[in-house]
Amino acid sequence: AGNAFVVDGGDPLLRYSTGTITNTGDGRAVLVQNTTGGSVNMTDSSIEDTDGQGILINNIGGGAVLDNVTITKSGAYVPTTTNDGIYVTGGTANAVVTFRNTAQAATIIDGATGPSIFVEDYQGVFQMQDISILNRAGAGILVENLSGNMSVVGNTTMTNGASAATDHGIDVNNTSGNISFGGSLGITGSNGEGISFNNGGNTGVFSVTGTTTVTGTANEAIIVLDDSPVLRFGNAVLSNNSTTNSVVLINNAGQGGTAGQVSFNNATVTGTTGATVPVVHILNNTPIVSFGSLNVTANSAAFTAPPPIVPAVGVYVQDNPGNVNFGDLNITATDNLAFIANSLLQNEAAKAP
């Protein structure tokens, strides 16, 4: 079996609408590559890929619009590529790739073994409407070396299938471009991290306008570790299923510089019962870390004297050269301390509730 719909090279002006592209088995449902300009416009069509290699947009210099995409893997599916979801790679700064949903609620990727959405080495504009990622066995959204802009104008949801510990809900690396979610962002379950900026070489802006909800991750719900992105969250509801990983870990954001601020509007964070680490751990950060309000519930392992080096408190603020700001701070702690600010190199500003 080959690819169902292919545009390869040239400067095309192509319009395809009202039909359905169906791909079953091996091959891509859609392959658009090596264009120098022009546009491939598939608005009002539908794309259905079952047990295939998904969609590849490779090295384009013009536009591509895809509509009503559904990618599914059955129990009999045998993967033939590591990127069997939506894969956008290479191209010029003039590239504009758009996924629309004119006849369905969301772009659906169900059961991908690799990243459900993978954006790599991309300079252009990548934009999507609502996204539904189901039963993922790889990363939900993986972004590598994005110097352009990626935006989701609707809501994004993802659920875990059998992802590895290295396959995070959202994983961003070596990115100087901007990533924005205009609606809500929901991540349910992960054998890795929820939203990961972990030693990734990032300097771009990541923002969520709506509510970010992360639950059931085996590691941190949100992590910034030895990395320098600018993170801007609206409201956030966060928890995990780990007793040995904080729900929120912000460690060495900015990597010694003042770039890379992390901010939340209103965050509600719930720790795992019996946790042996802080629920929210903020340390070694030079840029500003700020919360409009932070509400933490901690039911951690019982306090012991002397306490361990990293005590299992609700919020632990440690060794930050930059400011850590709390508008309102509310902590409910059981069997352990609520808050520790230790080895202060900065100002912590908190207004009592």
Short mmCIF file of C-alpha atoms in Angstrom, two decimals:
data_model
loop_
_atom_site.label_atom_id
_atom_site.label_comp_id
_atom_site.label_asym_id
_atom_site.label_seq_id
_atom_site.Cartn_x
_atom_site.Cartn_y
_atom_site.Cartn_z
CA ALA A 1 0.00 0.00 0.00
CA GLY A 2 1.14 3.53 -0.73
CA ASN A 3 0.16 7.02 0.29
CA ALA A 4 -3.46 8.00 -0.32
CA PHE A 5 -3.00 11.70 -1.24
CA VAL A 6 0.37 13.11 -2.29
CA VAL A 7 1.63 16.55 -3.32
CA ASP A 8 5.39 16.51 -3.92
CA GLY A 9 7.32 19.56 -5.06
CA GLY A 10 6.51 22.58 -7.16
CA ASP A 11 4.43 25.66 -6.48
CA PRO A 12 0.92 24.17 -6.43
CA LEU A 13 -2.43 25.92 -6.27
CA LEU A 14 -4.64 22.99 -5.38
CA ARG A 15 -8.19 22.95 -3.99
CA TYR A 16 -9.82 19.72 -2.84
CA SER A 17 -13.19 19.83 -1.08
CA THR A 18 -16.35 17.83 -0.31
CA GLY A 19 -14.63 14.45 -0.66
CA THR A 20 -13.18 11.99 1.85
CA ILE A 21 -9.64 10.67 1.71
CA THR A 22 -9.55 7.20 3.27
CA ASN A 23 -6.35 5.33 4.09
CA THR A 24 -6.18 1.89 5.65
CA GLY A 25 -3.03 -0.06 6.30
CA ASP A 26 0.47 1.08 5.43
CA GLY A 27 1.24 4.49 3.93
CA ARG A 28 0.25 8.05 4.76
CA ALA A 29 -3.25 9.38 4.44
CA VAL A 30 -1.78 12.72 3.31
CA LEU A 31 1.77 13.56 2.27
CA VAL A 32 2.63 17.14 1.28
CA GLN A 33 6.32 17.83 0.80
CA ASN A 34 9.02 19.85 -0.94
CA THR A 35 6.77 22.65 -2.18
CA THR A 36 8.36 26.02 -2.87
CA GLY A 37 5.19 28.08 -2.40
CA GLY A 38 1.56 27.95 -3.41
CA SER A 39 -1.21 26.33 -1.41
CA VAL A 40 -2.82 22.93 -0.88
CA ASN A 41 -6.31 23.70 0.44
CA MET A 42 -8.46 20.78 1.60
CA THR A 43 -11.13 22.76 3.45
CA ASP A 44 -14.52 20.99 3.63
CA SER A 45 -13.01 17.60 2.90
CA SER A 46 -12.43 14.79 5.40
CA ILE A 47 -9.35 12.67 6.08
CA GLU A 48 -9.66 9.24 7.68
CA ASP A 49 -6.54 7.22 8.45
CA THR A 50 -7.03 3.79 10.02
CA ASP A 51 -3.97 1.73 10.99
CA GLY A 52 -1.82 3.83 8.65
CA GLN A 53 1.14 6.17 9.01
CA GLY A 54 -0.93 9.27 9.64
CA ILE A 55 -0.14 12.62 8.02
CA LEU A 56 3.25 14.04 7.02
CA ILE A 57 3.86 17.69 6.07
CA ASN A 58 7.53 17.83 5.11
CA ASN A 59 9.75 20.68 3.97
CA ILE A 60 7.13 22.97 2.48
CA GLY A 61 7.49 26.61 1.52
CA GLY A 62 3.81 27.47 1.07
CA GLY A 63 0.46 26.70 2.61
CA ALA A 64 -1.39 23.50 3.52
CA VAL A 65 -4.91 23.39 4.95
CA LEU A 66 -6.29 20.03 6.15
CA ASP A 67 -9.81 19.54 7.47
CA ASN A 68 -11.75 17.04 9.58
CA VAL A 69 -8.85 14.71 10.34
CA THR A 70 -9.36 11.39 12.16
CA ILE A 71 -6.39 9.08 12.79
CA THR A 72 -7.13 5.81 14.58
CA LYS A 73 -5.24 2.63 15.43
CA SER A 74 -7.05 -0.66 15.98
CA GLY A 75 -6.03 -3.60 18.14
CA ALA A 76 -4.55 -5.26 15.06
CA TYR A 77 -2.36 -2.27 14.17
CA VAL A 78 1.33 -2.98 13.56
CA PRO A 79 3.37 0.27 13.42
CA THR A 80 5.63 0.78 10.42
CA THR A 81 6.95 4.22 11.38
CA THR A 82 7.82 5.99 14.63
CA ASN A 83 5.74 9.03 13.61
CA ASP A 84 2.25 7.74 12.90
CA GLY A 85 0.16 10.70 14.02
CA ILE A 86 0.48 14.24 12.63
CA TYR A 87 4.10 15.01 11.73
CA VAL A 88 5.15 18.50 10.58
CA THR A 89 8.85 18.90 9.86
CA GLY A 90 11.25 21.23 8.05
CA GLY A 91 10.28 23.91 5.57
CA THR A 92 10.75 27.66 5.33
CA ALA A 93 9.52 30.63 7.32
CA ASN A 94 6.82 31.12 4.64
CA ALA A 95 5.16 27.80 5.49
CA VAL A 96 1.65 27.96 6.97
CA VAL A 97 0.09 24.65 8.05
CA THR A 98 -3.51 24.67 9.28
CA PHE A 99 -5.78 21.93 10.63
CA ARG A 100 -9.48 22.81 10.69
CA ASN A 101 -12.64 21.11 11.96
CA THR A 102 -15.51 22.33 9.80
CA ALA A 103 -17.60 19.14 10.16
CA GLN A 104 -16.43 17.60 13.44
CA ALA A 105 -15.71 18.79 16.96
CA ALA A 106 -11.95 18.18 16.94
CA THR A 107 -8.98 16.75 15.11
CA ILE A 108 -8.76 13.19 16.48
CA ILE A 109 -5.60 11.12 16.97
CA ASP A 110 -6.42 7.84 18.71
CA GLY A 111 -3.81 5.23 19.65
CA ALA A 112 -0.68 6.65 18.00
CA THR A 113 2.41 4.68 18.96
CA GLY A 114 4.73 7.64 18.38
CA PRO A 115 3.97 11.28 19.16
CA SER A 116 0.34 12.06 18.39
CA ILE A 117 1.47 15.48 17.13
CA PHE A 118 5.14 16.08 16.32
CA VAL A 119 6.45 19.48 15.17
CA GLU A 120 10.16 19.43 14.36
CA ASP A 121 12.68 21.87 12.84
CA TYR A 122 9.87 24.18 11.80
CA GLN A 123 10.18 27.90 11.00
CA GLY A 124 6.68 28.74 9.81
CA VAL A 125 3.18 29.00 11.30
CA PHE A 126 1.39 25.88 12.53
CA GLN A 127 -2.17 26.32 13.68
CA MET A 128 -4.94 23.98 14.76
CA GLN A 129 -8.49 24.15 16.01
CA ASP A 130 -9.71 21.79 18.76
CA ILE A 131 -7.60 18.66 19.37
CA SER A 132 -8.58 15.29 20.88
CA ILE A 133 -5.69 12.90 21.60
CA LEU A 134 -6.78 9.51 22.89
CA ASN A 135 -5.00 6.38 24.15
CA ARG A 136 -1.58 7.71 23.33
CA ALA A 137 1.38 5.35 23.51
CA GLY A 138 3.91 8.12 22.84
CA ALA A 139 4.10 11.82 23.63
CA GLY A 140 0.89 13.75 23.22
CA ILE A 141 2.45 16.83 21.63
CA LEU A 142 6.20 16.81 20.97
CA VAL A 143 7.90 20.02 19.81
CA GLU A 144 11.56 19.99 18.79
CA ASN A 145 13.45 23.02 17.47
CA LEU A 146 10.48 25.24 16.67
CA SER A 147 11.60 28.74 15.66
CA GLY A 148 8.21 29.67 14.20
CA ASN A 149 4.83 29.83 15.90
CA MET A 150 2.37 27.14 16.94
CA SER A 151 -1.14 27.94 18.08
CA VAL A 152 -4.24 26.00 19.05
CA VAL A 153 -7.29 28.24 18.90
CA GLY A 154 -9.70 25.77 20.52
CA ASN A 155 -9.58 23.25 23.36
CA THR A 156 -7.06 20.42 23.69
CA THR A 157 -7.60 17.15 25.55
CA MET A 158 -5.40 14.09 25.79
CA THR A 159 -5.60 10.74 27.56
CA ASN A 160 -2.91 8.19 28.20
CA GLY A 161 -2.70 4.71 26.80
CA ALA A 162 0.65 3.00 27.36
CA SER A 163 3.13 5.85 27.14
CA ALA A 164 6.70 5.33 28.37
CA ALA A 165 8.24 7.32 31.21
CA THR A 166 10.04 9.41 28.56
CA ASP A 167 6.82 10.20 26.68
CA HIS A 168 5.25 13.27 28.26
CA GLY A 169 1.88 14.87 27.67
CA ILE A 170 3.52 17.96 26.19
CA ASP A 171 7.28 17.86 25.65
CA VAL A 172 9.10 20.96 24.34
CA ASN A 173 12.80 21.06 23.47
CA ASN A 174 15.24 23.49 21.79
CA THR A 175 12.45 25.89 20.93
CA SER A 176 12.75 29.65 20.53
CA GLY A 177 9.33 30.09 18.91
CA ASN A 178 5.97 30.67 20.55
CA ILE A 179 3.39 28.03 21.50
CA SER A 180 -0.09 29.15 22.52
CA PHE A 181 -3.30 27.40 23.54
CA GLY A 182 -6.25 29.74 23.21
CA GLY A 183 -8.74 27.44 24.94
CA SER A 184 -8.48 24.91 27.73
CA LEU A 185 -5.74 22.29 27.98
CA GLY A 186 -6.44 18.94 29.63
CA ILE A 187 -3.96 16.09 30.19
CA THR A 188 -5.22 12.93 31.89
CA GLY A 189 -2.65 10.31 32.78
CA SER A 190 0.95 9.94 31.71
CA ASN A 191 3.70 7.50 32.56
CA GLY A 192 6.02 10.48 32.25
CA GLU A 193 5.53 14.19 32.97
CA GLY A 194 2.47 16.25 32.15
CA ILE A 195 3.94 19.46 30.70
CA SER A 196 7.70 19.12 30.38
CA PHE A 197 10.37 21.78 30.02
CA ASN A 198 13.13 19.53 31.33
CA ASN A 199 16.68 20.50 30.36
CA GLY A 200 15.28 21.25 26.92
CA GLY A 201 17.22 24.30 25.72
CA ASN A 202 14.05 26.40 25.40
CA THR A 203 13.81 30.19 25.22
CA GLY A 204 10.38 30.69 23.63
CA VAL A 205 6.98 31.55 25.09
CA PHE A 206 4.44 28.88 26.10
CA SER A 207 1.01 30.20 27.08
CA VAL A 208 -2.42 28.81 27.93
CA THR A 209 -5.34 31.24 28.01
CA GLY A 210 -7.95 28.82 29.33
CA THR A 211 -7.77 26.42 32.25
CA THR A 212 -4.91 23.92 32.34
CA THR A 213 -5.87 20.63 33.99
CA VAL A 214 -3.27 17.92 34.55
CA THR A 215 -4.15 14.78 36.53
CA GLY A 216 -2.84 11.26 37.02
CA THR A 217 0.76 11.70 35.84
CA ALA A 218 3.42 9.31 37.12
CA ASN A 219 5.88 12.20 37.42
CA GLU A 220 5.45 15.97 37.73
CA ALA A 221 2.30 17.58 36.37
CA ILE A 222 4.38 20.63 35.34
CA ILE A 223 8.16 20.72 35.39
CA VAL A 224 10.68 23.43 34.50
CA LEU A 225 14.16 22.05 35.18
CA ASP A 226 17.40 23.67 33.96
CA ASP A 227 15.48 25.44 31.20
CA SER A 228 14.59 29.01 30.21
CA PRO A 229 11.12 29.24 28.65
CA VAL A 230 8.61 31.97 29.43
CA LEU A 231 5.52 30.18 30.77
CA ARG A 232 2.17 31.94 31.15
CA PHE A 233 -0.74 29.95 32.53
CA GLY A 234 -4.25 31.17 33.20
CA ASN A 235 -6.06 29.06 35.78
CA ALA A 236 -4.57 25.65 36.55
CA VAL A 237 -5.83 22.54 38.36
CA LEU A 238 -2.93 20.15 38.95
CA SER A 239 -2.27 16.78 40.61
CA ASN A 240 -0.27 13.61 40.02
CA ASN A 241 -0.07 9.97 41.14
CA SER A 242 3.44 10.04 42.58
CA THR A 243 4.69 10.03 46.15
CA THR A 244 8.27 10.77 45.04
CA ASN A 245 7.75 13.58 42.49
CA SER A 246 6.36 17.03 43.22
CA VAL A 247 3.20 18.08 41.40
CA VAL A 248 4.89 21.34 40.37
CA LEU A 249 8.69 21.56 40.17
CA ILE A 250 10.35 24.80 39.08
CA ASN A 251 14.12 24.38 39.42
CA ASN A 252 16.74 26.66 37.85
CA ALA A 253 14.35 28.40 35.49
CA GLY A 254 16.39 30.93 33.55
CA GLN A 255 19.58 28.96 34.20
CA GLY A 256 21.13 31.90 35.99
CA GLY A 257 19.65 34.63 33.77
CA THR A 258 16.56 36.73 34.27
CA ALA A 259 14.78 35.45 31.14
CA GLY A 260 12.33 32.61 31.54
CA GLN A 261 9.63 33.86 33.88
CA VAL A 262 6.93 31.45 35.08
CA SER A 263 3.49 32.77 35.97
CA PHE A 264 0.08 31.39 36.92
CA ASN A 265 -3.15 33.29 37.35
CA ASN A 266 -4.92 31.00 39.83
CA ALA A 267 -3.48 27.55 40.57
CA THR A 268 -5.05 24.75 42.60
CA VAL A 269 -2.57 21.97 43.37
CA THR A 270 -3.36 18.70 45.16
CA GLY A 271 -0.60 16.42 46.39
CA THR A 272 -0.64 12.64 46.43
CA THR A 273 -1.43 11.01 49.77
CA GLY A 274 1.77 9.91 51.49
CA ALA A 275 4.05 12.03 49.30
CA THR A 276 7.64 12.29 50.54
CA VAL A 277 8.47 15.47 48.56
CA PRO A 278 6.99 18.98 48.48
CA VAL A 279 3.74 19.35 46.56
CA VAL A 280 5.04 22.59 45.02
CA HIS A 281 8.84 22.99 44.95
CA ILE A 282 10.36 26.27 43.74
CA LEU A 283 14.15 26.53 43.90
CA ASN A 284 17.26 28.04 42.33
CA ASN A 285 15.33 30.42 40.06
CA THR A 286 16.65 33.79 38.94
CA PRO A 287 13.60 34.96 36.93
CA ILE A 288 10.34 35.89 38.65
CA VAL A 289 8.00 33.05 39.58
CA SER A 290 4.50 34.34 40.33
CA PHE A 291 1.05 33.11 41.28
CA GLY A 292 -2.03 35.33 41.34
CA SER A 293 -3.30 32.82 43.84
CA LEU A 294 -1.98 29.41 44.88
CA ASN A 295 -4.17 26.90 46.70
CA VAL A 296 -2.42 23.74 47.86
CA THR A 297 -3.75 20.62 49.55
CA ALA A 298 -1.05 18.36 51.02
CA ASN A 299 -1.63 15.02 52.73
CA SER A 300 2.02 14.07 52.80
CA ALA A 301 4.09 11.64 54.82
CA ALA A 302 4.19 12.52 58.50
CA PHE A 303 6.69 15.13 59.70
CA THR A 304 9.81 13.76 61.35
CA ALA A 305 12.44 15.52 63.43
CA PRO A 306 14.97 16.28 62.20
CA PRO A 307 13.24 16.72 58.82
CA PRO A 308 14.80 15.26 55.66
CA ILE A 309 16.89 17.47 53.37
CA VAL A 310 13.84 18.01 51.15
CA PRO A 311 10.84 17.91 53.51
CA ALA A 312 7.39 16.80 52.35
CA VAL A 313 5.71 20.15 52.90
CA GLY A 314 2.94 21.85 50.98
CA VAL A 315 5.11 24.58 49.41
CA TYR A 316 8.91 24.70 49.63
CA VAL A 317 10.66 27.85 48.39
CA GLN A 318 14.42 27.39 48.39
CA ASP A 319 17.52 29.29 47.26
CA ASN A 320 15.91 31.59 44.69
CA PRO A 321 17.95 34.65 43.63
CA GLY A 322 14.82 36.02 41.92
CA ASN A 323 11.46 36.99 43.38
CA VAL A 324 8.75 34.47 44.15
CA ASN A 325 5.40 36.23 44.34
CA PHE A 326 2.10 34.95 45.76
CA GLY A 327 -1.01 37.11 45.54
CA ASP A 328 -3.09 34.81 47.75
CA LEU A 329 -1.56 31.72 49.30
CA ASN A 330 -3.79 29.06 50.88
CA ILE A 331 -2.33 25.76 52.08
CA THR A 332 -4.11 22.88 53.79
CA ALA A 333 -1.53 20.45 55.16
CA THR A 334 -2.07 17.18 57.04
CA ASP A 335 0.67 15.57 59.16
CA ASN A 336 3.38 17.88 57.88
CA LEU A 337 4.34 21.54 57.54
CA ALA A 338 2.48 23.82 55.17
CA PHE A 339 5.25 26.18 54.00
CA ILE A 340 9.02 26.55 54.23
CA ALA A 341 11.12 29.37 52.80
CA ASN A 342 14.74 28.36 53.21
CA SER A 343 18.12 29.98 52.46
CA LEU A 344 16.43 33.10 51.18
CA LEU A 345 18.31 34.93 48.45
CA GLN A 346 15.19 36.73 47.26
CA ASN A 347 11.99 38.33 48.38
CA GLU A 348 8.88 36.19 48.84
CA ALA A 349 5.76 38.31 48.71
CA ALA A 350 2.59 36.71 50.01
CA LYS A 351 -0.66 38.27 51.04
CA ALA A 352 -2.44 36.37 53.78
CA PRO A 353 -5.93 35.12 52.86
#
